[in-house]
């Protein structure tokens, strides 16, 4: 594993990189994290697994997250700022590149493609859907109001403002042991107060039909949970959305 910083020395962005155990000529993978975490969220299990499978696996920390710059301004960053970070890191890595976004990271990936990013492909893992979170938020508020309040508190005031017991019950698999959960809670940080409203769906951030890469999409389950946090019906809708994505063969 190697950790590096790219970009302007005054505004460096963290990249964690795992080189393939055996080079099989596969595209480079770039993982984009969700709210309040950083590149570290991918490094314990995901990056090593893909490196073992023959991929160069990289993860970036968006500004204000992980070891990247911008901690002091975290409350004010916008989706466009995070998109600029992804563009900078993608350019520094070069292609062919498959970009993987989880939750907030999925919106960043979609917005990057909408504004000119050209990856070989993208994968959206429990991502903000192309039409935004407004419908999901309404459903969560009606079906699991305690979880809705906890997620809202985390979005507005940081993860430490939310009840960890509610987050664990609503978002994490029972297979996650107490020690792992405590380590996670200890590492989560703040999140921008401005990006949450932008994720509701207006202005649009999904890529236009003419800019779609070859894409595989998943929705309805988080990477750490066995419980659905968004309607399972959204998975096929997301995959069929004309502004979103289409299935592609695995390379």
PDB file of C-alpha atoms in Angstrom:
ATOM      1  CA  UNK A   1       0.000   0.000   0.000  1.00  0.00           C
ATOM      2  CA  UNK A   2       1.208   3.484  -0.795  1.00  0.00           C
ATOM      3  CA  UNK A   3      -0.263   6.823   0.211  1.00  0.00           C
ATOM      4  CA  UNK A   4       0.504   9.988  -1.709  1.00  0.00           C
ATOM      5  CA  UNK A   5      -0.756  13.502  -2.231  1.00  0.00           C
ATOM      6  CA  UNK A   6      -1.376  15.043  -5.634  1.00  0.00           C
ATOM      7  CA  UNK A   7      -2.101  18.505  -6.928  1.00  0.00           C
ATOM      8  CA  UNK A   8      -1.029  21.917  -5.713  1.00  0.00           C
ATOM      9  CA  UNK A   9       1.278  21.515  -2.690  1.00  0.00           C
ATOM     10  CA  UNK A  10      -0.883  24.096  -0.921  1.00  0.00           C
ATOM     11  CA  UNK A  11      -4.046  22.089  -1.610  1.00  0.00           C
ATOM     12  CA  UNK A  12      -2.981  18.413  -1.739  1.00  0.00           C
ATOM     13  CA  UNK A  13      -5.415  15.541  -2.199  1.00  0.00           C
ATOM     14  CA  UNK A  14      -4.770  12.155  -0.601  1.00  0.00           C
ATOM     15  CA  UNK A  15      -4.596   9.014  -2.739  1.00  0.00           C
ATOM     16  CA  UNK A  16      -4.226   5.504  -1.324  1.00  0.00           C
ATOM     17  CA  UNK A  17      -2.990   3.025  -3.924  1.00  0.00           C
ATOM     18  CA  UNK A  18      -2.665  -0.746  -4.012  1.00  0.00           C
ATOM     19  CA  UNK A  19      -0.695  -2.167  -6.925  1.00  0.00           C
ATOM     20  CA  UNK A  20      -1.787  -5.451  -8.531  1.00  0.00           C
ATOM     21  CA  UNK A  21      -0.184  -8.609  -7.233  1.00  0.00           C
ATOM     22  CA  UNK A  22       0.098  -9.708 -10.868  1.00  0.00           C
ATOM     23  CA  UNK A  23      -0.337  -7.231 -13.724  1.00  0.00           C
ATOM     24  CA  UNK A  24      -3.081  -8.553 -15.986  1.00  0.00           C
ATOM     25  CA  UNK A  25      -3.520  -5.467 -18.115  1.00  0.00           C
ATOM     26  CA  UNK A  26      -6.773  -4.500 -16.456  1.00  0.00           C
ATOM     27  CA  UNK A  27      -8.070  -0.926 -16.162  1.00  0.00           C
ATOM     28  CA  UNK A  28      -7.131   1.133 -13.145  1.00  0.00           C
ATOM     29  CA  UNK A  29      -9.870   1.498 -10.509  1.00  0.00           C
ATOM     30  CA  UNK A  30     -10.548   4.731  -8.628  1.00  0.00           C
ATOM     31  CA  UNK A  31     -12.873   4.620  -5.600  1.00  0.00           C
ATOM     32  CA  UNK A  32     -14.750   7.702  -4.328  1.00  0.00           C
ATOM     33  CA  UNK A  33     -16.041   7.623  -0.752  1.00  0.00           C
ATOM     34  CA  UNK A  34     -19.335   8.737   0.790  1.00  0.00           C
ATOM     35  CA  UNK A  35     -20.122  11.340   3.446  1.00  0.00           C
ATOM     36  CA  UNK A  36     -17.902  11.962   6.459  1.00  0.00           C
ATOM     37  CA  UNK A  37     -15.232   9.364   5.640  1.00  0.00           C
ATOM     38  CA  UNK A  38     -12.185   9.257   3.347  1.00  0.00           C
ATOM     39  CA  UNK A  39     -10.007   7.009   1.215  1.00  0.00           C
ATOM     40  CA  UNK A  40      -9.323   4.903   4.313  1.00  0.00           C
ATOM     41  CA  UNK A  41     -12.833   3.433   4.141  1.00  0.00           C
ATOM     42  CA  UNK A  42     -11.793   1.380   1.101  1.00  0.00           C
ATOM     43  CA  UNK A  43      -8.355   0.311   2.270  1.00  0.00           C
ATOM     44  CA  UNK A  44      -9.039  -2.425   4.798  1.00  0.00           C
ATOM     45  CA  UNK A  45     -10.873  -4.828   2.502  1.00  0.00           C
ATOM     46  CA  UNK A  46     -11.764  -3.415  -0.921  1.00  0.00           C
ATOM     47  CA  UNK A  47      -8.439  -2.167  -2.308  1.00  0.00           C
ATOM     48  CA  UNK A  48      -6.469  -5.285  -1.279  1.00  0.00           C
ATOM     49  CA  UNK A  49      -9.135  -7.564  -2.781  1.00  0.00           C
ATOM     50  CA  UNK A  50      -8.976  -5.863  -6.174  1.00  0.00           C
ATOM     51  CA  UNK A  51      -5.176  -5.700  -6.106  1.00  0.00           C
ATOM     52  CA  UNK A  52      -5.148  -9.452  -5.518  1.00  0.00           C
ATOM     53  CA  UNK A  53      -7.481  -9.814  -8.517  1.00  0.00           C
ATOM     54  CA  UNK A  54      -5.005  -7.998 -10.755  1.00  0.00           C
ATOM     55  CA  UNK A  55      -6.209  -4.390 -10.638  1.00  0.00           C
ATOM     56  CA  UNK A  56      -4.359  -1.263  -9.637  1.00  0.00           C
ATOM     57  CA  UNK A  57      -6.843  -0.036  -7.014  1.00  0.00           C
ATOM     58  CA  UNK A  58      -6.809   3.590  -5.884  1.00  0.00           C
ATOM     59  CA  UNK A  59      -8.971   5.693  -3.586  1.00  0.00           C
ATOM     60  CA  UNK A  60      -9.001   9.431  -3.085  1.00  0.00           C
ATOM     61  CA  UNK A  61     -10.022  11.578  -0.161  1.00  0.00           C
ATOM     62  CA  UNK A  62     -12.115  14.530  -1.276  1.00  0.00           C
ATOM     63  CA  UNK A  63     -11.156  17.918   0.148  1.00  0.00           C
ATOM     64  CA  UNK A  64     -11.975  18.178   3.833  1.00  0.00           C
ATOM     65  CA  UNK A  65     -11.788  14.398   4.255  1.00  0.00           C
ATOM     66  CA  UNK A  66      -9.080  11.925   5.242  1.00  0.00           C
ATOM     67  CA  UNK A  67      -5.610  13.409   4.821  1.00  0.00           C
ATOM     68  CA  UNK A  68      -6.614  15.844   2.076  1.00  0.00           C
ATOM     69  CA  UNK A  69      -6.553  19.599   2.459  1.00  0.00           C
ATOM     70  CA  UNK A  70      -9.639  21.654   3.268  1.00  0.00           C
ATOM     71  CA  UNK A  71     -10.535  20.490   6.761  1.00  0.00           C
ATOM     72  CA  UNK A  72     -11.112  24.060   7.928  1.00  0.00           C
ATOM     73  CA  UNK A  73     -13.565  24.733   5.097  1.00  0.00           C
ATOM     74  CA  UNK A  74     -15.478  21.457   5.223  1.00  0.00           C
ATOM     75  CA  UNK A  75     -18.806  23.126   6.078  1.00  0.00           C
ATOM     76  CA  UNK A  76     -18.751  25.187   2.889  1.00  0.00           C
ATOM     77  CA  UNK A  77     -17.675  22.764   0.162  1.00  0.00           C
ATOM     78  CA  UNK A  78     -20.098  22.049  -2.671  1.00  0.00           C
ATOM     79  CA  UNK A  79     -20.631  19.212  -5.126  1.00  0.00           C
ATOM     80  CA  UNK A  80     -18.699  21.195  -7.753  1.00  0.00           C
ATOM     81  CA  UNK A  81     -15.685  21.330  -5.424  1.00  0.00           C
ATOM     82  CA  UNK A  82     -15.707  17.578  -4.901  1.00  0.00           C
ATOM     83  CA  UNK A  83     -16.145  17.093  -8.653  1.00  0.00           C
ATOM     84  CA  UNK A  84     -13.061  19.218  -9.283  1.00  0.00           C
ATOM     85  CA  UNK A  85     -11.105  16.996  -6.880  1.00  0.00           C
ATOM     86  CA  UNK A  86     -12.132  13.858  -8.756  1.00  0.00           C
ATOM     87  CA  UNK A  87     -11.189  15.469 -12.066  1.00  0.00           C
ATOM     88  CA  UNK A  88      -7.764  16.436 -10.754  1.00  0.00           C
ATOM     89  CA  UNK A  89      -7.012  12.969  -9.411  1.00  0.00           C
ATOM     90  CA  UNK A  90      -8.353  11.210 -12.523  1.00  0.00           C
ATOM     91  CA  UNK A  91      -6.118  13.327 -14.726  1.00  0.00           C
ATOM     92  CA  UNK A  92      -3.100  12.614 -12.553  1.00  0.00           C
ATOM     93  CA  UNK A  93      -3.707   8.852 -12.679  1.00  0.00           C
ATOM     94  CA  UNK A  94      -4.513   8.620 -16.364  1.00  0.00           C
ATOM     95  CA  UNK A  95      -6.539   5.914 -18.105  1.00  0.00           C
ATOM     96  CA  UNK A  96      -8.056   3.568 -18.868  1.00  0.00           C
ATOM     97  CA  UNK A  97      -9.987   4.255 -15.674  1.00  0.00           C
ATOM     98  CA  UNK A  98     -13.098   2.810 -14.045  1.00  0.00           C
ATOM     99  CA  UNK A  99     -14.518   5.071 -11.337  1.00  0.00           C
ATOM    100  CA  UNK A 100     -16.480   3.622  -8.407  1.00  0.00           C
ATOM    101  CA  UNK A 101     -18.635   5.877  -6.238  1.00  0.00           C
ATOM    102  CA  UNK A 102     -20.464   5.077  -3.009  1.00  0.00           C
ATOM    103  CA  UNK A 103     -23.338   7.247  -1.728  1.00  0.00           C
ATOM    104  CA  UNK A 104     -22.149  10.872  -2.024  1.00  0.00           C
ATOM    105  CA  UNK A 105     -19.246   9.556  -4.118  1.00  0.00           C
ATOM    106  CA  UNK A 106     -21.757   8.254  -6.654  1.00  0.00           C
ATOM    107  CA  UNK A 107     -23.148  11.762  -7.114  1.00  0.00           C
ATOM    108  CA  UNK A 108     -19.613  13.111  -7.497  1.00  0.00           C
ATOM    109  CA  UNK A 109     -18.885  10.519 -10.186  1.00  0.00           C
ATOM    110  CA  UNK A 110     -22.102  11.277 -12.055  1.00  0.00           C
ATOM    111  CA  UNK A 111     -21.488  15.025 -11.916  1.00  0.00           C
ATOM    112  CA  UNK A 112     -17.913  14.551 -13.097  1.00  0.00           C
ATOM    113  CA  UNK A 113     -19.116  12.681 -16.175  1.00  0.00           C
ATOM    114  CA  UNK A 114     -21.827  15.262 -16.765  1.00  0.00           C
ATOM    115  CA  UNK A 115     -19.202  18.016 -16.763  1.00  0.00           C
ATOM    116  CA  UNK A 116     -16.759  16.281 -19.089  1.00  0.00           C
ATOM    117  CA  UNK A 117     -15.140  13.305 -17.320  1.00  0.00           C
ATOM    118  CA  UNK A 118     -14.480  10.392 -19.642  1.00  0.00           C
ATOM    119  CA  UNK A 119     -13.847   7.145 -17.728  1.00  0.00           C
ATOM    120  CA  UNK A 120     -13.893   3.734 -19.326  1.00  0.00           C
ATOM    121  CA  UNK A 121     -16.759   2.938 -16.960  1.00  0.00           C
ATOM    122  CA  UNK A 122     -18.390   3.769 -13.643  1.00  0.00           C
ATOM    123  CA  UNK A 123     -19.949   1.721 -10.875  1.00  0.00           C
ATOM    124  CA  UNK A 124     -22.453   3.224  -8.434  1.00  0.00           C
ATOM    125  CA  UNK A 125     -22.656   1.490  -5.057  1.00  0.00           C
ATOM    126  CA  UNK A 126     -25.698   2.443  -2.961  1.00  0.00           C
ATOM    127  CA  UNK A 127     -25.323   5.744  -4.752  1.00  0.00           C
ATOM    128  CA  UNK A 128     -27.320   8.911  -4.726  1.00  0.00           C
ATOM    129  CA  UNK A 129     -29.647   8.086  -7.662  1.00  0.00           C
ATOM    130  CA  UNK A 130     -29.663  10.164 -10.854  1.00  0.00           C
ATOM    131  CA  UNK A 131     -32.839  12.004  -9.814  1.00  0.00           C
ATOM    132  CA  UNK A 132     -31.553  12.841  -6.330  1.00  0.00           C
ATOM    133  CA  UNK A 133     -32.391  11.846  -2.773  1.00  0.00           C
ATOM    134  CA  UNK A 134     -35.681  13.669  -2.226  1.00  0.00           C
ATOM    135  CA  UNK A 135     -37.859  10.597  -2.821  1.00  0.00           C
ATOM    136  CA  UNK A 136     -35.567   8.356  -0.770  1.00  0.00           C
ATOM    137  CA  UNK A 137     -35.560  10.884   2.073  1.00  0.00           C
ATOM    138  CA  UNK A 138     -39.355  10.984   2.064  1.00  0.00           C
ATOM    139  CA  UNK A 139     -39.566   7.195   2.183  1.00  0.00           C
ATOM    140  CA  UNK A 140     -37.023   6.967   4.982  1.00  0.00           C
ATOM    141  CA  UNK A 141     -38.799   9.673   6.942  1.00  0.00           C
ATOM    142  CA  UNK A 142     -42.073   7.769   6.741  1.00  0.00           C
ATOM    143  CA  UNK A 143     -40.740   4.239   7.273  1.00  0.00           C
ATOM    144  CA  UNK A 144     -37.836   4.757   9.710  1.00  0.00           C
ATOM    145  CA  UNK A 145     -38.149   8.265  11.214  1.00  0.00           C
ATOM    146  CA  UNK A 146     -35.460   7.701  13.860  1.00  0.00           C
ATOM    147  CA  UNK A 147     -32.942   6.739  11.177  1.00  0.00           C
ATOM    148  CA  UNK A 148     -34.030   9.704   9.068  1.00  0.00           C
ATOM    149  CA  UNK A 149     -33.351  12.086  11.977  1.00  0.00           C
ATOM    150  CA  UNK A 150     -29.970  10.472  12.645  1.00  0.00           C
ATOM    151  CA  UNK A 151     -28.883  10.712   9.004  1.00  0.00           C
ATOM    152  CA  UNK A 152     -30.093  14.317   8.840  1.00  0.00           C
ATOM    153  CA  UNK A 153     -28.133  15.183  11.980  1.00  0.00           C
ATOM    154  CA  UNK A 154     -25.030  13.534  10.516  1.00  0.00           C
ATOM    155  CA  UNK A 155     -25.436  15.450   7.252  1.00  0.00           C
ATOM    156  CA  UNK A 156     -25.873  18.818   8.950  1.00  0.00           C
ATOM    157  CA  UNK A 157     -23.638  18.549  11.997  1.00  0.00           C
ATOM    158  CA  UNK A 158     -21.277  15.626  11.411  1.00  0.00           C
ATOM    159  CA  UNK A 159     -21.405  11.961  12.324  1.00  0.00           C
ATOM    160  CA  UNK A 160     -20.830  12.605  16.016  1.00  0.00           C
ATOM    161  CA  UNK A 161     -24.160  14.460  16.191  1.00  0.00           C
ATOM    162  CA  UNK A 162     -26.070  11.279  15.306  1.00  0.00           C
ATOM    163  CA  UNK A 163     -27.015   8.473  17.677  1.00  0.00           C
ATOM    164  CA  UNK A 164     -24.503   5.676  16.908  1.00  0.00           C
ATOM    165  CA  UNK A 165     -26.932   2.989  18.053  1.00  0.00           C
ATOM    166  CA  UNK A 166     -29.510   4.140  15.504  1.00  0.00           C
ATOM    167  CA  UNK A 167     -26.900   4.333  12.740  1.00  0.00           C
ATOM    168  CA  UNK A 168     -25.654   0.851  13.552  1.00  0.00           C
ATOM    169  CA  UNK A 169     -29.151  -0.648  13.619  1.00  0.00           C
ATOM    170  CA  UNK A 170     -30.211   1.060  10.410  1.00  0.00           C
ATOM    171  CA  UNK A 171     -27.105   1.002   8.231  1.00  0.00           C
ATOM    172  CA  UNK A 172     -24.785  -1.776   9.385  1.00  0.00           C
ATOM    173  CA  UNK A 173     -24.948  -5.529   9.072  1.00  0.00           C
ATOM    174  CA  UNK A 174     -25.197  -7.592  12.236  1.00  0.00           C
ATOM    175  CA  UNK A 175     -21.961  -9.223  11.050  1.00  0.00           C
ATOM    176  CA  UNK A 176     -20.020  -6.028  11.839  1.00  0.00           C
ATOM    177  CA  UNK A 177     -18.568  -6.590  15.300  1.00  0.00           C
ATOM    178  CA  UNK A 178     -18.536  -3.946  18.030  1.00  0.00           C
ATOM    179  CA  UNK A 179     -14.822  -3.322  17.723  1.00  0.00           C
ATOM    180  CA  UNK A 180     -15.032  -2.636  13.980  1.00  0.00           C
ATOM    181  CA  UNK A 181     -17.991  -0.322  14.498  1.00  0.00           C
ATOM    182  CA  UNK A 182     -16.166   1.625  17.232  1.00  0.00           C
ATOM    183  CA  UNK A 183     -13.146   2.031  14.953  1.00  0.00           C
ATOM    184  CA  UNK A 184     -15.420   3.361  12.221  1.00  0.00           C
ATOM    185  CA  UNK A 185     -17.154   5.856  14.514  1.00  0.00           C
ATOM    186  CA  UNK A 186     -13.789   7.060  15.817  1.00  0.00           C
ATOM    187  CA  UNK A 187     -12.599   7.900  12.294  1.00  0.00           C
ATOM    188  CA  UNK A 188     -15.637   9.572  10.762  1.00  0.00           C
ATOM    189  CA  UNK A 189     -15.428  13.323  10.388  1.00  0.00           C
ATOM    190  CA  UNK A 190     -17.501  16.327   9.419  1.00  0.00           C
ATOM    191  CA  UNK A 191     -19.402  16.866   6.179  1.00  0.00           C
ATOM    192  CA  UNK A 192     -20.403  19.941   4.216  1.00  0.00           C
ATOM    193  CA  UNK A 193     -23.722  21.496   5.212  1.00  0.00           C
ATOM    194  CA  UNK A 194     -24.168  22.692   1.637  1.00  0.00           C
ATOM    195  CA  UNK A 195     -23.747  19.481  -0.301  1.00  0.00           C
ATOM    196  CA  UNK A 196     -26.745  17.693   1.214  1.00  0.00           C
ATOM    197  CA  UNK A 197     -29.335  20.028  -0.354  1.00  0.00           C
ATOM    198  CA  UNK A 198     -27.528  19.705  -3.702  1.00  0.00           C
ATOM    199  CA  UNK A 199     -28.004  15.925  -3.579  1.00  0.00           C
ATOM    200  CA  UNK A 200     -31.799  16.228  -3.548  1.00  0.00           C
ATOM    201  CA  UNK A 201     -31.859  16.375  -7.348  1.00  0.00           C
ATOM    202  CA  UNK A 202     -31.806  20.032  -8.338  1.00  0.00           C
ATOM    203  CA  UNK A 203     -29.838  21.266 -10.122  1.00  0.00           C
ATOM    204  CA  UNK A 204     -29.335  17.982 -12.025  1.00  0.00           C
ATOM    205  CA  UNK A 205     -26.017  16.192 -11.641  1.00  0.00           C
ATOM    206  CA  UNK A 206     -26.569  12.963 -13.613  1.00  0.00           C
ATOM    207  CA  UNK A 207     -24.651  12.581 -16.894  1.00  0.00           C
ATOM    208  CA  UNK A 208     -26.509  13.372 -20.089  1.00  0.00           C
ATOM    209  CA  UNK A 209     -27.349  10.454 -22.364  1.00  0.00           C
ATOM    210  CA  UNK A 210     -24.587  11.270 -24.845  1.00  0.00           C
ATOM    211  CA  UNK A 211     -21.930  11.201 -22.134  1.00  0.00           C
ATOM    212  CA  UNK A 212     -22.630   7.815 -20.583  1.00  0.00           C
ATOM    213  CA  UNK A 213     -19.686   5.447 -20.268  1.00  0.00           C
ATOM    214  CA  UNK A 214     -20.021   1.682 -20.127  1.00  0.00           C
ATOM    215  CA  UNK A 215     -21.544   1.280 -16.684  1.00  0.00           C
ATOM    216  CA  UNK A 216     -22.529  -1.256 -14.069  1.00  0.00           C
ATOM    217  CA  UNK A 217     -24.927  -0.041 -11.372  1.00  0.00           C
ATOM    218  CA  UNK A 218     -26.003  -1.267  -7.977  1.00  0.00           C
ATOM    219  CA  UNK A 219     -28.491   0.370  -5.646  1.00  0.00           C
ATOM    220  CA  UNK A 220     -30.572  -0.500  -2.626  1.00  0.00           C
ATOM    221  CA  UNK A 221     -27.871  -1.792  -0.253  1.00  0.00           C
ATOM    222  CA  UNK A 222     -24.887  -0.144   1.313  1.00  0.00           C
ATOM    223  CA  UNK A 223     -21.423  -1.664   1.175  1.00  0.00           C
ATOM    224  CA  UNK A 224     -21.521  -2.323   4.923  1.00  0.00           C
ATOM    225  CA  UNK A 225     -25.126  -3.352   5.420  1.00  0.00           C
ATOM    226  CA  UNK A 226     -27.411  -6.222   4.601  1.00  0.00           C
ATOM    227  CA  UNK A 227     -30.431  -3.979   5.123  1.00  0.00           C
ATOM    228  CA  UNK A 228     -32.007  -1.997   2.264  1.00  0.00           C
ATOM    229  CA  UNK A 229     -31.658   1.740   2.848  1.00  0.00           C
ATOM    230  CA  UNK A 230     -33.279   2.767  -0.412  1.00  0.00           C
ATOM    231  CA  UNK A 231     -36.155   1.168  -2.216  1.00  0.00           C
ATOM    232  CA  UNK A 232     -35.053  -1.997  -3.984  1.00  0.00           C
ATOM    233  CA  UNK A 233     -37.213  -0.930  -6.902  1.00  0.00           C
ATOM    234  CA  UNK A 234     -34.755   1.890  -7.551  1.00  0.00           C
ATOM    235  CA  UNK A 235     -32.034  -0.533  -8.672  1.00  0.00           C
ATOM    236  CA  UNK A 236     -33.571  -1.481 -12.032  1.00  0.00           C
ATOM    237  CA  UNK A 237     -34.869   2.083 -12.460  1.00  0.00           C
ATOM    238  CA  UNK A 238     -31.389   3.497 -11.937  1.00  0.00           C
ATOM    239  CA  UNK A 239     -29.916   0.991 -14.369  1.00  0.00           C
ATOM    240  CA  UNK A 240     -32.496   1.913 -16.995  1.00  0.00           C
ATOM    241  CA  UNK A 241     -32.504   5.674 -16.488  1.00  0.00           C
ATOM    242  CA  UNK A 242     -31.730   7.381 -19.799  1.00  0.00           C
ATOM    243  CA  UNK A 243     -29.498   9.916 -18.055  1.00  0.00           C
ATOM    244  CA  UNK A 244     -27.792   7.334 -15.890  1.00  0.00           C
ATOM    245  CA  UNK A 245     -26.310   4.086 -17.003  1.00  0.00           C
ATOM    246  CA  UNK A 246     -26.437   0.811 -18.856  1.00  0.00           C
ATOM    247  CA  UNK A 247     -25.007  -2.577 -18.075  1.00  0.00           C
ATOM    248  CA  UNK A 248     -21.672  -3.594 -19.523  1.00  0.00           C
ATOM    249  CA  UNK A 249     -19.700  -6.824 -19.655  1.00  0.00           C
ATOM    250  CA  UNK A 250     -17.029  -7.348 -17.032  1.00  0.00           C
ATOM    251  CA  UNK A 251     -13.511  -7.079 -18.373  1.00  0.00           C
TER     252      UNK A 251
END
